[in-house]
PDB file of C-alpha atoms in Angstrom:
ATOM      1  CA  MET A   1      -3.984  15.297  -4.858  1.00  0.00           C
ATOM      2  CA  ALA A   2      -2.371  12.673  -3.609  1.00  0.00           C
ATOM      3  CA  SER A   3      -4.057  10.653  -1.119  1.00  0.00           C
ATOM      4  CA  THR A   4      -4.440   7.315  -1.206  1.00  0.00           C
ATOM      5  CA  LYS A   5      -8.286   7.482  -0.488  1.00  0.00           C
ATOM      6  CA  ALA A   6      -9.064   9.664  -3.189  1.00  0.00           C
ATOM      7  CA  TYR A   7      -7.866   6.797  -5.350  1.00  0.00           C
ATOM      8  CA  THR A   8     -10.121   4.791  -3.872  1.00  0.00           C
ATOM      9  CA  THR A   9     -12.513   5.895  -3.275  1.00  0.00           C
ATOM     10  CA  GLN A  10     -12.681   6.575  -6.609  1.00  0.00           C
ATOM     11  CA  LEU A  11     -12.399   3.540  -8.138  1.00  0.00           C
ATOM     12  CA  VAL A  12     -15.697   1.633  -5.167  1.00  0.00           C
ATOM     13  CA  LEU A  13     -16.917   4.478  -7.218  1.00  0.00           C
ATOM     14  CA  LEU A  14     -17.079   3.618 -10.820  1.00  0.00           C
ATOM     15  CA  ILE A  15     -17.577  -0.746  -9.009  1.00  0.00           C
ATOM     16  CA  LEU A  16     -20.344   0.520  -7.942  1.00  0.00           C
ATOM     17  CA  LEU A  17     -21.475   2.804 -10.833  1.00  0.00           C
ATOM     18  CA  ALA A  18     -20.935  -0.472 -13.173  1.00  0.00           C
ATOM     19  CA  TYR A  19     -22.243  -3.394 -11.787  1.00  0.00           C
ATOM     20  CA  TYR A  20     -25.971  -0.972 -10.974  1.00  0.00           C
ATOM     21  CA  MET A  21     -25.830   0.223 -14.553  1.00  0.00           C
ATOM     22  CA  ALA A  22     -25.728  -3.560 -15.370  1.00  0.00           C
ATOM     23  CA  GLN A  23     -28.327  -4.456 -13.196  1.00  0.00           C
ATOM     24  CA  SER A  24     -30.587  -1.859 -14.831  1.00  0.00           C
ATOM     25  CA  LEU A  25     -29.229  -3.083 -18.449  1.00  0.00           C
ATOM     26  CA  ASN A  26     -31.133  -6.600 -17.444  1.00  0.00           C
ATOM     27  CA  GLN A  27     -27.175  -7.669 -17.374  1.00  0.00           C
ATOM     28  CA  ASN A  28     -26.639 -10.846 -15.715  1.00  0.00           C
ATOM     29  CA  VAL A  29     -24.130  -9.708 -12.451  1.00  0.00           C
ATOM     30  CA  HIS A  30     -22.863 -11.248  -8.897  1.00  0.00           C
ATOM     31  CA  ASP A  31     -23.729 -10.403  -5.688  1.00  0.00           C
ATOM     32  CA  ASP A  32     -19.683 -11.580  -4.535  1.00  0.00           C
ATOM     33  CA  VAL A  33     -18.548  -8.258  -6.476  1.00  0.00           C
ATOM     34  CA  ILE A  34     -20.925  -6.214  -3.692  1.00  0.00           C
ATOM     35  CA  GLN A  35     -20.669  -9.410  -0.703  1.00  0.00           C
ATOM     36  CA  GLN A  36     -16.662  -8.881  -1.547  1.00  0.00           C
ATOM     37  CA  LEU A  37     -17.028  -4.563  -1.283  1.00  0.00           C
ATOM     38  CA  GLN A  38     -17.370  -4.808   1.566  1.00  0.00           C
ATOM     39  CA  LEU A  39     -15.406  -7.384   3.170  1.00  0.00           C
ATOM     40  CA  ILE A  40     -12.660  -4.778   1.919  1.00  0.00           C
ATOM     41  CA  PRO A  41     -12.122  -2.537   4.745  1.00  0.00           C
ATOM     42  CA  GLN A  42     -11.147  -5.571   6.801  1.00  0.00           C
ATOM     43  CA  TYR A  43      -8.458  -6.589   4.122  1.00  0.00           C
ATOM     44  CA  VAL A  44      -7.145  -3.827   3.513  1.00  0.00           C
ATOM     45  CA  GLU A  45      -5.832  -3.411   7.884  1.00  0.00           C
ATOM     46  CA  ASN A  46      -4.746  -6.169   7.324  1.00  0.00           C
ATOM     47  CA  ILE A  47      -1.804  -5.324   3.871  1.00  0.00           C
ATOM     48  CA  LEU A  48      -1.215  -2.239   6.441  1.00  0.00           C
ATOM     49  CA  LYS A  49      -0.018  -4.696   9.101  1.00  0.00           C
ATOM     50  CA  ASP A  50       2.295  -5.188   6.490  1.00  0.00           C
ATOM     51  CA  GLU A  51       3.684  -1.876   6.134  1.00  0.00           C
ATOM     52  CA  PRO A  52       7.345  -2.870   7.722  1.00  0.00           C
ATOM     53  CA  LEU A  53       7.677  -4.435   5.103  1.00  0.00           C
ATOM     54  CA  PHE A  54       6.585  -1.877   1.936  1.00  0.00           C
ATOM     55  CA  GLU A  55       8.999   0.078   4.088  1.00  0.00           C
ATOM     56  CA  GLN A  56      11.804  -2.311   2.745  1.00  0.00           C
ATOM     57  CA  TYR A  57      11.134  -2.925  -1.046  1.00  0.00           C
ATOM     58  CA  ALA A  58      10.982   1.221  -0.587  1.00  0.00           C
ATOM     59  CA  HIS A  59      15.379   0.510   0.074  1.00  0.00           C
ATOM     60  CA  MET A  60      15.168  -0.541  -3.303  1.00  0.00           C
ATOM     61  CA  LEU A  61      14.843   2.402  -4.480  1.00  0.00           C
ATOM     62  CA  GLU A  62      16.106   4.650  -1.850  1.00  0.00           C
ATOM     63  CA  ASP A  63      19.387   5.768  -4.943  1.00  0.00           C
ATOM     64  CA  GLN A  64      17.556   4.967  -7.635  1.00  0.00           C
ATOM     65  CA  HIS A  65      16.745   7.211 -10.598  1.00  0.00           C
ATOM     66  CA  ASP A  66      13.870   5.106 -13.226  1.00  0.00           C
ATOM     67  CA  ALA A  67      12.022   2.731 -12.114  1.00  0.00           C
ATOM     68  CA  TYR A  68       9.533  -0.046 -14.316  1.00  0.00           C
ATOM     69  CA  PHE A  69       6.007  -1.174 -13.581  1.00  0.00           C
ATOM     70  CA  ILE A  70       4.251  -3.486 -16.464  1.00  0.00           C
ATOM     71  CA  GLY A  71       0.634  -5.289 -15.378  1.00  0.00           C
ATOM     72  CA  ARG A  72      -2.191  -6.232 -17.769  1.00  0.00           C
ATOM     73  CA  ASN A  73      -4.951  -5.402 -18.287  1.00  0.00           C
ATOM     74  CA  LEU A  74      -7.208  -4.224 -15.418  1.00  0.00           C
ATOM     75  CA  ASP A  75      -3.293  -4.668 -13.407  1.00  0.00           C
ATOM     76  CA  TYR A  76      -2.460  -2.369 -16.586  1.00  0.00           C
ATOM     77  CA  ALA A  77      -4.430   0.893 -14.738  1.00  0.00           C
ATOM     78  CA  SER A  78      -3.333   0.056 -12.020  1.00  0.00           C
ATOM     79  CA  VAL A  79       0.995   0.236 -12.218  1.00  0.00           C
ATOM     80  CA  LEU A  80       0.069   3.933 -13.697  1.00  0.00           C
ATOM     81  CA  GLU A  81      -1.463   4.749 -10.579  1.00  0.00           C
ATOM     82  CA  GLY A  82       2.045   3.313  -9.092  1.00  0.00           C
ATOM     83  CA  ALA A  83       3.724   5.627 -11.436  1.00  0.00           C
ATOM     84  CA  LEU A  84       1.879   7.901 -11.333  1.00  0.00           C
ATOM     85  CA  LYS A  85       1.967   8.561  -7.272  1.00  0.00           C
ATOM     86  CA  LEU A  86       6.321   7.154  -7.338  1.00  0.00           C
ATOM     87  CA  LYS A  87       6.904   9.878  -9.408  1.00  0.00           C
ATOM     88  CA  GLU A  88       4.338  12.747  -7.937  1.00  0.00           C
ATOM     89  CA  VAL A  89       6.523  11.966  -3.741  1.00  0.00           C
ATOM     90  CA  SER A  90       9.302  10.860  -4.229  1.00  0.00           C
ATOM     91  CA  TYR A  91      10.478  12.295  -7.819  1.00  0.00           C
ATOM     92  CA  VAL A  92      12.205   8.907  -9.351  1.00  0.00           C
ATOM     93  CA  HIS A  93      11.235   8.661 -13.384  1.00  0.00           C
ATOM     94  CA  ALA A  94       9.316   5.836 -12.624  1.00  0.00           C
ATOM     95  CA  ASP A  95       7.005   4.110 -15.919  1.00  0.00           C
ATOM     96  CA  ALA A  96       4.520   1.822 -16.969  1.00  0.00           C
ATOM     97  CA  TYR A  97       4.143  -0.456 -19.070  1.00  0.00           C
ATOM     98  CA  VAL A  98       2.152  -2.853 -20.350  1.00  0.00           C
ATOM     99  CA  ALA A  99       3.761  -6.277 -19.829  1.00  0.00           C
ATOM    100  CA  GLY A 100       3.180  -7.882 -22.962  1.00  0.00           C
ATOM    101  CA  GLU A 101       4.612  -4.868 -24.785  1.00  0.00           C
ATOM    102  CA  LEU A 102       7.688  -6.370 -22.330  1.00  0.00           C
ATOM    103  CA  LYS A 103       9.998  -7.184 -25.201  1.00  0.00           C
ATOM    104  CA  HIS A 104       8.810  -3.856 -28.778  1.00  0.00           C
ATOM    105  CA  GLY A 105      11.479  -1.484 -27.295  1.00  0.00           C
ATOM    106  CA  PRO A 106      10.680  -1.355 -22.782  1.00  0.00           C
ATOM    107  CA  ILE A 107      12.746  -4.727 -21.710  1.00  0.00           C
ATOM    108  CA  ALA A 108      16.281  -2.663 -23.006  1.00  0.00           C
ATOM    109  CA  LEU A 109      16.360  -0.395 -20.420  1.00  0.00           C
ATOM    110  CA  ILE A 110      16.364  -3.091 -18.052  1.00  0.00           C
ATOM    111  CA  GLU A 111      20.297  -3.613 -16.869  1.00  0.00           C
ATOM    112  CA  ASN A 112      21.967  -4.815 -14.160  1.00  0.00           C
ATOM    113  CA  ASN A 113      19.723  -3.904 -11.021  1.00  0.00           C
ATOM    114  CA  SER A 114      17.043  -1.767 -12.528  1.00  0.00           C
ATOM    115  CA  VAL A 115      14.043  -2.239 -10.465  1.00  0.00           C
ATOM    116  CA  VAL A 116      10.987  -4.307 -12.002  1.00  0.00           C
ATOM    117  CA  ILE A 117       7.241  -3.935 -10.167  1.00  0.00           C
ATOM    118  CA  ALA A 118       4.920  -5.848 -11.217  1.00  0.00           C
ATOM    119  CA  VAL A 119       1.113  -6.732 -10.644  1.00  0.00           C
ATOM    120  CA  ALA A 120      -0.259  -9.749 -11.376  1.00  0.00           C
ATOM    121  CA  THR A 121      -3.539 -10.391  -9.946  1.00  0.00           C
ATOM    122  CA  GLN A 122      -6.022 -11.210 -13.036  1.00  0.00           C
ATOM    123  CA  PRO A 123      -5.918 -15.251 -13.427  1.00  0.00           C
ATOM    124  CA  HIS A 124      -6.581 -14.838 -17.142  1.00  0.00           C
ATOM    125  CA  ILE A 125      -3.088 -13.308 -17.765  1.00  0.00           C
ATOM    126  CA  ALA A 126      -1.245 -13.218 -14.747  1.00  0.00           C
ATOM    127  CA  GLN A 127       0.893 -15.890 -15.686  1.00  0.00           C
ATOM    128  CA  LYS A 128       1.876 -14.398 -18.706  1.00  0.00           C
ATOM    129  CA  THR A 129       2.818 -11.173 -16.352  1.00  0.00           C
ATOM    130  CA  ILE A 130       5.252 -13.066 -14.925  1.00  0.00           C
ATOM    131  CA  SER A 131       7.195 -14.759 -17.742  1.00  0.00           C
ATOM    132  CA  ASN A 132       7.695 -10.998 -18.513  1.00  0.00           C
ATOM    133  CA  ILE A 133       9.367 -10.989 -15.024  1.00  0.00           C
ATOM    134  CA  GLN A 134      11.483 -14.067 -15.690  1.00  0.00           C
ATOM    135  CA  GLU A 135      12.353 -11.797 -18.419  1.00  0.00           C
ATOM    136  CA  THR A 136      14.614  -9.164 -16.224  1.00  0.00           C
ATOM    137  CA  ILE A 137      15.412 -11.209 -14.035  1.00  0.00           C
ATOM    138  CA  ALA A 138      17.467 -12.380 -17.051  1.00  0.00           C
ATOM    139  CA  ARG A 139      18.134  -9.474 -17.319  1.00  0.00           C
ATOM    140  CA  GLY A 140      19.914  -7.842 -13.486  1.00  0.00           C
ATOM    141  CA  ALA A 141      16.506  -6.613 -12.916  1.00  0.00           C
ATOM    142  CA  ARG A 142      15.477  -6.735  -8.272  1.00  0.00           C
ATOM    143  CA  VAL A 143      11.257  -7.065  -9.121  1.00  0.00           C
ATOM    144  CA  ILE A 144       8.493  -6.840  -6.592  1.00  0.00           C
ATOM    145  CA  LEU A 145       5.626  -8.620  -7.575  1.00  0.00           C
ATOM    146  CA  LEU A 146       1.999  -8.327  -6.452  1.00  0.00           C
ATOM    147  CA  THR A 147       0.107 -10.715  -6.472  1.00  0.00           C
ATOM    148  CA  THR A 148      -2.446 -13.832  -5.345  1.00  0.00           C
ATOM    149  CA  HIS A 149      -2.191 -16.726  -4.421  1.00  0.00           C
ATOM    150  CA  GLN A 150      -3.396 -18.867  -7.264  1.00  0.00           C
ATOM    151  CA  GLU A 151      -0.153 -17.650  -8.699  1.00  0.00           C
ATOM    152  CA  GLU A 152       3.080 -20.104  -8.584  1.00  0.00           C
ATOM    153  CA  VAL A 153       5.902 -17.624  -8.427  1.00  0.00           C
ATOM    154  CA  LYS A 154       9.873 -18.720  -9.055  1.00  0.00           C
ATOM    155  CA  ASN A 155      12.189 -17.429  -9.153  1.00  0.00           C
ATOM    156  CA  VAL A 156      11.315 -13.592  -7.398  1.00  0.00           C
ATOM    157  CA  GLN A 157      12.043 -13.011  -4.049  1.00  0.00           C
ATOM    158  CA  ASN A 158      10.255 -10.347  -3.116  1.00  0.00           C
ATOM    159  CA  THR A 159       6.240 -11.697  -3.305  1.00  0.00           C
ATOM    160  CA  TYR A 160       3.245  -9.969  -1.647  1.00  0.00           C
ATOM    161  CA  TYR A 161       0.229 -11.876  -2.007  1.00  0.00           C
ATOM    162  CA  LEU A 162      -2.845 -10.540  -2.128  1.00  0.00           C
ATOM    163  CA  PRO A 163      -6.241 -12.084  -0.404  1.00  0.00           C
ATOM    164  CA  ASP A 164      -7.942 -14.009  -3.240  1.00  0.00           C
ATOM    165  CA  ILE A 165     -11.121 -11.849  -4.149  1.00  0.00           C
ATOM    166  CA  GLU A 166     -12.916 -11.144  -6.866  1.00  0.00           C
ATOM    167  CA  PRO A 167     -10.015 -10.018  -9.881  1.00  0.00           C
ATOM    168  CA  THR A 168     -12.457  -6.659 -10.622  1.00  0.00           C
ATOM    169  CA  LEU A 169     -11.868  -5.359  -7.003  1.00  0.00           C
ATOM    170  CA  GLN A 170      -8.011  -6.051  -6.357  1.00  0.00           C
ATOM    171  CA  ALA A 171      -6.994  -2.829  -7.842  1.00  0.00           C
ATOM    172  CA  ILE A 172      -8.600  -1.495  -4.376  1.00  0.00           C
ATOM    173  CA  LEU A 173      -6.221  -3.501  -2.264  1.00  0.00           C
ATOM    174  CA  VAL A 174      -2.747  -2.997  -4.849  1.00  0.00           C
ATOM    175  CA  ALA A 175      -3.319   0.797  -4.891  1.00  0.00           C
ATOM    176  CA  ILE A 176      -1.895   0.560  -0.952  1.00  0.00           C
ATOM    177  CA  PRO A 177       1.317  -1.075  -1.211  1.00  0.00           C
ATOM    178  CA  LEU A 178       2.119   0.693  -4.808  1.00  0.00           C
ATOM    179  CA  GLN A 179       1.369   3.887  -2.177  1.00  0.00           C
ATOM    180  CA  LEU A 180       3.110   3.112   0.480  1.00  0.00           C
ATOM    181  CA  ILE A 181       5.577   1.852  -1.426  1.00  0.00           C
ATOM    182  CA  ALA A 182       6.049   5.413  -2.873  1.00  0.00           C
ATOM    183  CA  TYR A 183       5.788   7.216   0.349  1.00  0.00           C
ATOM    184  CA  TYR A 184       8.491   5.166   2.119  1.00  0.00           C
ATOM    185  CA  THR A 185      10.117   6.564  -0.602  1.00  0.00           C
ATOM    186  CA  ALA A 186      10.192   9.704  -0.051  1.00  0.00           C
ATOM    187  CA  CYS A 187      10.295   9.375   2.982  1.00  0.00           C
ATOM    188  CA  LEU A 188      13.265   7.783   2.438  1.00  0.00           C
ATOM    189  CA  LYS A 189      14.856  10.693   0.137  1.00  0.00           C
ATOM    190  CA  GLU A 190      13.253  13.137   2.725  1.00  0.00           C
ATOM    191  CA  CYS A 191      11.322  14.344   0.311  1.00  0.00           C
ATOM    192  CA  ASP A 192       8.234  16.435   2.194  1.00  0.00           C
ATOM    193  CA  VAL A 193       5.140  14.201   1.400  1.00  0.00           C
ATOM    194  CA  ASP A 194       2.544  16.350   2.651  1.00  0.00           C
ATOM    195  CA  LYS A 195       3.588  19.628  -0.083  1.00  0.00           C
ATOM    196  CA  PRO A 196       4.487  17.621  -3.162  1.00  0.00           C
ATOM    197  CA  ARG A 197       6.697  19.951  -5.493  1.00  0.00           C
ATOM    198  CA  ASN A 198       5.059  22.204  -7.870  1.00  0.00           C
ATOM    199  CA  LEU A 199       1.694  19.457  -7.830  1.00  0.00           C
ATOM    200  CA  ALA A 200      -1.067  21.931  -6.820  1.00  0.00           C
ATOM    201  CA  LYS A 201      -4.292  20.881  -4.363  1.00  0.00           C
ATOM    202  CA  SER A 202      -6.578  20.901  -7.505  1.00  0.00           C
ATOM    203  CA  VAL A 203      -6.602  21.514 -10.540  1.00  0.00           C
ATOM    204  CA  THR A 204      -7.695  24.959 -10.746  1.00  0.00           C
ATOM    205  CA  VAL A 205      -6.339  24.977 -15.013  1.00  0.00           C
ATOM    206  CA  GLU A 206      -7.713  24.236 -18.336  1.00  0.00           C
TER     207      GLU A 206
END
């Protein structure tokens, strides 16, 4: 269950399903989505070349008992998955929050050396998430940010830039760094990433 291929292929399938449903309803759809979807394997290959960097990020979580993930809109769905994978394989307690709700409770949890993993890939709201990140930094958090080259970022040392592609496809690419961070964190903690404890290989009960 804790596999990258299971999650990313489901995303691709859902995107294709939504695209063809829109076509059948005569909605305005952009062929750019399908064209860029065909380039995803190339983008993933390039991201995998940066694997040592994600291993370096994992060292930030090695001695942590908690981690906080934030994002907005589609990025929130991505951080939910990132937090889930970190919990499943490394047993680090991780929570994902909508970045816009940070001030309404979650920010009280941020203290010196807290680790915050943020995703800001949706152009119309990315800067708002980046603004929330600055608030966590002001409270002593160490931040890992996944964003795109078109976003201006200040004071975040650990920033990874993803390709500037169709925003609806970013969730596929974001999953790769998030899951690699979870993987290397588990390795550092000497957890069995192939057999996470208490995790069934498939859903067998209701």
